[in-house]
PDB file of C-alpha atoms in Angstrom:
ATOM      1  CA  MET A  10     -16.708 -28.553 113.658  1.00 62.00           C
ATOM      2  CA  THR A  11     -15.988 -25.009 114.726  1.00 66.00           C
ATOM      3  CA  ALA A  12     -12.994 -22.998 113.702  1.00 69.00           C
ATOM      4  CA  ALA A  13     -11.547 -20.020 115.484  1.00 72.00           C
ATOM      5  CA  ALA A  14     -11.271 -16.912 113.370  1.00 71.00           C
ATOM      6  CA  GLU A  15      -7.878 -15.274 113.253  1.00 69.00           C
ATOM      7  CA  PRO A  16      -7.795 -11.544 113.962  1.00 73.00           C
ATOM      8  CA  LEU A  17      -7.471  -9.638 110.692  1.00 75.00           C
ATOM      9  CA  LEU A  18      -4.515  -7.521 111.806  1.00 73.00           C
ATOM     10  CA  SER A  19      -2.573 -10.657 112.728  1.00 79.00           C
ATOM     11  CA  TRP A  20      -3.343 -12.199 109.335  1.00 81.00           C
ATOM     12  CA  LEU A  21      -2.284  -9.032 107.501  1.00 80.00           C
ATOM     13  CA  ARG A  22       1.010  -8.916 109.407  1.00 81.00           C
ATOM     14  CA  ARG A  23       1.739 -12.565 108.623  1.00 86.00           C
ATOM     15  CA  MET A  24       0.884 -12.162 104.954  1.00 87.00           C
ATOM     16  CA  ARG A  25       2.976  -8.995 104.753  1.00 86.00           C
ATOM     17  CA  ARG A  26       6.017 -10.779 106.197  1.00 89.00           C
ATOM     18  CA  THR A  27       5.509 -13.667 103.764  1.00 90.00           C
ATOM     19  CA  ASN A  28       5.385 -11.159 100.919  1.00 89.00           C
ATOM     20  CA  VAL A  29       8.584  -9.474 102.129  1.00 89.00           C
ATOM     21  CA  VAL A  30      10.348 -12.861 102.219  1.00 91.00           C
ATOM     22  CA  GLN A  31       9.165 -13.571  98.670  1.00 90.00           C
ATOM     23  CA  GLU A  32      10.615 -10.216  97.607  1.00 90.00           C
ATOM     24  CA  ILE A  33      13.901 -10.963  99.386  1.00 91.00           C
ATOM     25  CA  LEU A  34      14.093 -14.266  97.506  1.00 91.00           C
ATOM     26  CA  TRP A  35      13.794 -12.703  94.058  1.00 90.00           C
ATOM     27  CA  ILE A  36      16.357 -10.062  94.987  1.00 92.00           C
ATOM     28  CA  HIS A  37      18.816 -12.803  95.974  1.00 94.00           C
ATOM     29  CA  HIS A  38      18.069 -14.695  92.761  1.00 92.00           C
ATOM     30  CA  PHE A  39      19.137 -11.589  90.820  1.00 91.00           C
ATOM     31  CA  ASP A  40      22.271 -11.374  92.994  1.00 94.00           C
ATOM     32  CA  LEU A  41      23.043 -15.053  92.438  1.00 95.00           C
ATOM     33  CA  ASP A  42      22.507 -14.974  88.674  1.00 93.00           C
ATOM     34  CA  GLY A  43      24.517 -11.776  88.274  1.00 94.00           C
ATOM     35  CA  ALA A  44      27.360 -12.928  90.502  1.00 96.00           C
ATOM     36  CA  VAL A  45      27.694 -16.259  88.685  1.00 95.00           C
ATOM     37  CA  ALA A  46      27.648 -14.499  85.302  1.00 95.00           C
ATOM     38  CA  ALA A  47      30.336 -12.062  86.501  1.00 96.00           C
ATOM     39  CA  GLY A  48      32.489 -14.777  88.071  1.00 95.00           C
ATOM     40  CA  GLN A  49      32.089 -13.270  91.562  1.00 96.00           C
ATOM     41  CA  LEU A  50      32.191 -16.496  93.539  1.00 96.00           C
ATOM     42  CA  GLU A  51      32.000 -14.925  97.004  1.00 96.00           C
ATOM     43  CA  LEU A  52      28.902 -12.881  96.160  1.00 96.00           C
ATOM     44  CA  ALA A  53      27.269 -15.922  94.561  1.00 97.00           C
ATOM     45  CA  TRP A  54      28.042 -17.980  97.682  1.00 98.00           C
ATOM     46  CA  ARG A  55      26.449 -15.341  99.907  1.00 96.00           C
ATOM     47  CA  ALA A  56      23.335 -15.154  97.692  1.00 96.00           C
ATOM     48  CA  ARG A  57      23.055 -18.968  97.765  1.00 97.00           C
ATOM     49  CA  SER A  58      23.186 -18.907 101.565  1.00 97.00           C
ATOM     50  CA  ASN A  59      20.507 -16.224 101.688  1.00 96.00           C
ATOM     51  CA  LEU A  60      18.270 -18.286  99.404  1.00 96.00           C
ATOM     52  CA  ILE A  61      18.561 -21.189 101.834  1.00 97.00           C
ATOM     53  CA  VAL A  62      17.802 -19.089 104.929  1.00 97.00           C
ATOM     54  CA  PHE A  63      14.846 -17.232 103.443  1.00 95.00           C
ATOM     55  CA  GLY A  64      13.658 -20.400 101.690  1.00 96.00           C
ATOM     56  CA  VAL A  65      13.541 -22.043 105.132  1.00 97.00           C
ATOM     57  CA  GLU A  66      11.525 -19.112 106.469  1.00 96.00           C
ATOM     58  CA  LEU A  67       9.054 -19.370 103.592  1.00 94.00           C
ATOM     59  CA  ALA A  68       8.749 -23.134 104.166  1.00 96.00           C
ATOM     60  CA  LEU A  69       7.997 -22.441 107.832  1.00 97.00           C
ATOM     61  CA  HIS A  70       5.279 -19.984 106.811  1.00 94.00           C
ATOM     62  CA  GLY A  71       3.760 -22.788 104.730  1.00 93.00           C
ATOM     63  CA  ARG A  72       3.641 -24.885 107.918  1.00 94.00           C
ATOM     64  CA  GLY A  73       1.972 -22.085 109.869  1.00 93.00           C
ATOM     65  CA  VAL A  74       5.163 -21.143 111.749  1.00 94.00           C
ATOM     66  CA  TYR A  75       6.095 -17.460 111.664  1.00 92.00           C
ATOM     67  CA  PRO A  76       9.493 -16.820 113.280  1.00 92.00           C
ATOM     68  CA  PRO A  77       9.999 -13.456 114.964  1.00 86.00           C
ATOM     69  CA  GLY A  78      11.838 -10.821 112.964  1.00 78.00           C
ATOM     70  CA  ALA A  79      15.607 -10.629 113.207  1.00 83.00           C
ATOM     71  CA  ALA A  80      18.000  -7.696 113.153  1.00 80.00           C
ATOM     72  CA  ASP A  81      20.510  -9.123 110.685  1.00 87.00           C
ATOM     73  CA  TYR A  82      21.323 -12.099 108.474  1.00 86.00           C
ATOM     74  CA  VAL A  83      23.125 -14.141 111.144  1.00 90.00           C
ATOM     75  CA  GLU A  84      20.307 -13.699 113.640  1.00 93.00           C
ATOM     76  CA  GLU A  85      17.763 -14.464 110.891  1.00 92.00           C
ATOM     77  CA  ALA A  86      19.544 -17.734 110.113  1.00 95.00           C
ATOM     78  CA  LEU A  87      19.650 -18.732 113.778  1.00 96.00           C
ATOM     79  CA  VAL A  88      15.992 -17.887 114.382  1.00 96.00           C
ATOM     80  CA  VAL A  89      14.572 -19.666 111.335  1.00 97.00           C
ATOM     81  CA  LEU A  90      16.768 -22.738 111.714  1.00 98.00           C
ATOM     82  CA  ARG A  91      15.848 -23.063 115.399  1.00 97.00           C
ATOM     83  CA  CYS A  92      12.188 -22.897 114.402  1.00 97.00           C
ATOM     84  CA  LEU A  93      12.771 -25.511 111.701  1.00 98.00           C
ATOM     85  CA  ALA A  94      14.578 -27.733 114.231  1.00 98.00           C
ATOM     86  CA  GLY A  95      11.477 -27.573 116.420  1.00 97.00           C
ATOM     87  CA  ALA A  96       9.297 -28.710 113.518  1.00 95.00           C
ATOM     88  CA  ASP A  97      11.679 -31.108 111.742  1.00 97.00           C
ATOM     89  CA  PRO A  98      15.145 -31.684 113.269  1.00 98.00           C
ATOM     90  CA  ALA A  99      16.418 -33.748 110.314  1.00 97.00           C
ATOM     91  CA  LEU A 100      15.469 -31.043 107.830  1.00 97.00           C
ATOM     92  CA  ALA A 101      17.129 -28.402 110.007  1.00 98.00           C
ATOM     93  CA  ALA A 102      20.297 -30.512 110.102  1.00 98.00           C
ATOM     94  CA  GLU A 103      20.304 -30.629 106.286  1.00 98.00           C
ATOM     95  CA  ALA A 104      19.924 -26.847 106.119  1.00 98.00           C
ATOM     96  CA  TRP A 105      22.762 -26.350 108.616  1.00 98.00           C
ATOM     97  CA  ASP A 106      24.943 -28.713 106.597  1.00 98.00           C
ATOM     98  CA  LEU A 107      24.369 -26.658 103.450  1.00 98.00           C
ATOM     99  CA  LEU A 108      25.023 -23.367 105.244  1.00 97.00           C
ATOM    100  CA  LEU A 109      28.167 -24.480 107.062  1.00 97.00           C
ATOM    101  CA  ARG A 110      29.940 -26.030 104.093  1.00 97.00           C
ATOM    102  CA  PRO A 111      33.142 -24.274 103.097  1.00 96.00           C
ATOM    103  CA  ALA A 112      32.836 -22.077 100.041  1.00 96.00           C
ATOM    104  CA  PRO A 113      34.195 -23.778  96.916  1.00 96.00           C
ATOM    105  CA  ALA A 114      37.329 -22.360  95.368  1.00 94.00           C
ATOM    106  CA  ASP A 115      36.236 -22.687  91.748  1.00 96.00           C
ATOM    107  CA  GLU A 116      33.191 -22.031  89.588  1.00 95.00           C
ATOM    108  CA  GLU A 117      32.480 -25.717  88.974  1.00 97.00           C
ATOM    109  CA  GLY A 118      32.332 -26.386  92.723  1.00 97.00           C
ATOM    110  CA  LEU A 119      30.115 -23.344  93.196  1.00 97.00           C
ATOM    111  CA  ARG A 120      27.692 -24.552  90.534  1.00 96.00           C
ATOM    112  CA  ARG A 121      27.486 -27.943  92.293  1.00 98.00           C
ATOM    113  CA  GLU A 122      26.728 -26.242  95.610  1.00 98.00           C
ATOM    114  CA  ILE A 123      24.093 -24.003  94.015  1.00 96.00           C
ATOM    115  CA  ALA A 124      22.487 -27.103  92.493  1.00 96.00           C
ATOM    116  CA  ALA A 125      22.531 -28.811  95.921  1.00 97.00           C
ATOM    117  CA  ALA A 126      20.855 -25.776  97.494  1.00 96.00           C
ATOM    118  CA  ARG A 127      18.191 -25.681  94.777  1.00 93.00           C
ATOM    119  CA  HIS A 128      17.580 -29.415  95.183  1.00 95.00           C
ATOM    120  CA  PHE A 129      17.090 -28.878  98.925  1.00 97.00           C
ATOM    121  CA  LEU A 130      14.698 -25.969  98.325  1.00 94.00           C
ATOM    122  CA  GLU A 131      12.661 -27.892  95.753  1.00 91.00           C
ATOM    123  CA  HIS A 132      12.646 -31.458  97.029  1.00 93.00           C
ATOM    124  CA  ARG A 133      13.097 -31.148 100.785  1.00 96.00           C
ATOM    125  CA  LEU A 134      11.467 -27.804 101.577  1.00 95.00           C
ATOM    126  CA  ALA A 135       9.017 -27.786  98.639  1.00 93.00           C
ATOM    127  CA  VAL A 136       9.280 -24.011  98.223  1.00 90.00           C
ATOM    128  CA  PRO A 137       8.646 -23.173  94.539  1.00 82.00           C
ATOM    129  CA  ALA A 138       9.232 -19.445  95.125  1.00 78.00           C
ATOM    130  CA  ALA A 139      12.815 -20.183  96.144  1.00 77.00           C
ATOM    131  CA  LEU A 140      13.695 -22.132  92.988  1.00 79.00           C
ATOM    132  CA  SER A 141      14.042 -19.398  90.411  1.00 82.00           C
ATOM    133  CA  ARG A 142      13.857 -15.686  89.926  1.00 84.00           C
ATOM    134  CA  ASP A 143      10.664 -15.994  87.864  1.00 87.00           C
ATOM    135  CA  GLU A 144       8.884 -18.155  90.453  1.00 87.00           C
ATOM    136  CA  ALA A 145       9.957 -15.827  93.265  1.00 86.00           C
ATOM    137  CA  ILE A 146       8.693 -12.764  91.385  1.00 89.00           C
ATOM    138  CA  ARG A 147       5.405 -14.485  90.560  1.00 89.00           C
ATOM    139  CA  ALA A 148       4.862 -15.506  94.213  1.00 88.00           C
ATOM    140  CA  TRP A 149       5.723 -11.979  95.382  1.00 88.00           C
ATOM    141  CA  ALA A 150       3.355 -10.380  92.838  1.00 89.00           C
ATOM    142  CA  ASP A 151       0.524 -12.777  93.758  1.00 90.00           C
ATOM    143  CA  GLY A 152       1.028 -12.045  97.463  1.00 88.00           C
ATOM    144  CA  LEU A 153       1.224  -8.299  96.976  1.00 86.00           C
ATOM    145  CA  LYS A 154      -1.902  -8.355  94.823  1.00 86.00           C
ATOM    146  CA  LEU A 155      -3.767 -10.214  97.576  1.00 86.00           C
ATOM    147  CA  LEU A 156      -2.599  -7.751 100.226  1.00 82.00           C
ATOM    148  CA  ARG A 157      -3.570  -4.758  98.100  1.00 80.00           C
ATOM    149  CA  ASP A 158      -6.961  -6.255  97.239  1.00 81.00           C
ATOM    150  CA  VAL A 159      -7.727  -6.951 100.901  1.00 80.00           C
ATOM    151  CA  GLY A 160      -6.495  -3.506 101.915  1.00 74.00           C
ATOM    152  CA  ARG A 161      -8.598  -1.837  99.238  1.00 73.00           C
ATOM    153  CA  ASP A 162     -11.680  -3.832 100.267  1.00 75.00           C
ATOM    154  CA  LEU A 163     -11.132  -2.768 103.871  1.00 71.00           C
ATOM    155  CA  GLY A 164     -10.669   0.846 102.850  1.00 66.00           C
ATOM    156  CA  ILE A 165      -7.085   0.940 104.102  1.00 64.00           C
ATOM    157  CA  GLY A 166      -5.264   0.413 100.812  1.00 58.00           C
ATOM    158  CA  GLY A 167      -4.027   3.147  98.553  1.00 53.00           C
ATOM    159  CA  SER A 168      -5.141   3.724  95.006  1.00 49.00           C
ATOM    160  CA  ASP A 169      -1.820   2.640  93.524  1.00 50.00           C
ATOM    161  CA  ASP A 170      -3.129  -0.491  91.832  1.00 44.00           C
ATOM    162  CA  TRP A 171      -2.009   0.850  88.447  1.00 39.00           C
ATOM    163  CA  TYR A 172       0.822   2.808  86.919  1.00 38.00           C
ATOM    164  CA  LEU A 173       1.963   4.002  83.525  1.00 35.00           C
ATOM    165  CA  PRO A 174       4.207   1.402  81.890  1.00 43.00           C
ATOM    166  CA  GLU A 175       7.465   2.641  80.408  1.00 45.00           C
ATOM    167  CA  ASP A 176       6.961   0.912  77.072  1.00 50.00           C
ATOM    168  CA  GLY A 177       3.241   1.542  76.489  1.00 51.00           C
ATOM    169  CA  PRO A 178       1.446   4.290  74.597  1.00 51.00           C
ATOM    170  CA  ALA A 179       1.061   7.638  76.351  1.00 48.00           C
ATOM    171  CA  GLY A 180      -1.949   7.637  78.629  1.00 47.00           C
ATOM    172  CA  GLU A 181      -2.269   3.835  78.754  1.00 50.00           C
ATOM    173  CA  GLN A 182      -2.950   2.545  82.229  1.00 49.00           C
ATOM    174  CA  ILE A 183      -2.173  -1.011  83.161  1.00 54.00           C
ATOM    175  CA  GLY A 184      -2.396  -2.926  86.398  1.00 66.00           C
ATOM    176  CA  TRP A 185       1.012  -3.348  88.016  1.00 63.00           C
ATOM    177  CA  TYR A 186       0.328  -7.051  88.505  1.00 69.00           C
ATOM    178  CA  ASP A 187      -0.393  -7.595  84.805  1.00 72.00           C
ATOM    179  CA  GLU A 188       2.813  -5.773  83.900  1.00 70.00           C
ATOM    180  CA  VAL A 189       4.902  -7.930  86.269  1.00 71.00           C
ATOM    181  CA  ILE A 190       3.407 -11.152  84.909  1.00 73.00           C
ATOM    182  CA  ARG A 191       3.808  -9.956  81.306  1.00 74.00           C
ATOM    183  CA  THR A 192       7.492  -9.204  81.991  1.00 73.00           C
ATOM    184  CA  ILE A 193       8.044 -12.676  83.466  1.00 72.00           C
ATOM    185  CA  ASP A 194       6.365 -14.270  80.449  1.00 77.00           C
ATOM    186  CA  ARG A 195       8.566 -12.243  78.059  1.00 76.00           C
ATOM    187  CA  HIS A 196      11.655 -13.296  80.024  1.00 71.00           C
ATOM    188  CA  ARG A 197      10.698 -16.965  79.795  1.00 72.00           C
ATOM    189  CA  ALA A 198      10.029 -16.697  76.054  1.00 79.00           C
ATOM    190  CA  ALA A 199      13.374 -15.004  75.330  1.00 76.00           C
ATOM    191  CA  PRO A 200      16.081 -17.274  73.899  1.00 73.00           C
ATOM    192  CA  ALA A 201      18.733 -18.218  76.446  1.00 62.00           C
TER     193      ALA A 201
END
């Protein structure tokens, strides 16, 4: 069996877009968590919708489908859901249903809708990075580490694979990836 090799630049562009989507997901998880905690239902609803749209895009990437970039959120939603409809019309219909539901008027209704979106992301799309802030950050860090490692090996990456942590002793150098993972682990270990 022979396999065609993908051009490296094409692979780098695809992996970079995947990494950007992973970053967008953790940003929206912060927005969602903060908005729910502050009782800002409209902001939480918007963050939930963004998690669905970018979760769909990440699921498409997992299927080898890379939608073209979009200028704004509405166009992004249309592009990724059209691509999903081409791959799985029933799944696209479920995503549209979630996105087109009216926003709930109370916090209890919002929590139900957030749970429905998370169920869709986990059980229908199978996108772990879209489930929680920690998983999204971990996926983003893993992807960025891969991109930086490949770039460094090709001689095109910078030398910014380390930084000085804010809470470490003066002069201590630590890999950025290790610091991100250590922060996630501390967050998970903290009492709720």
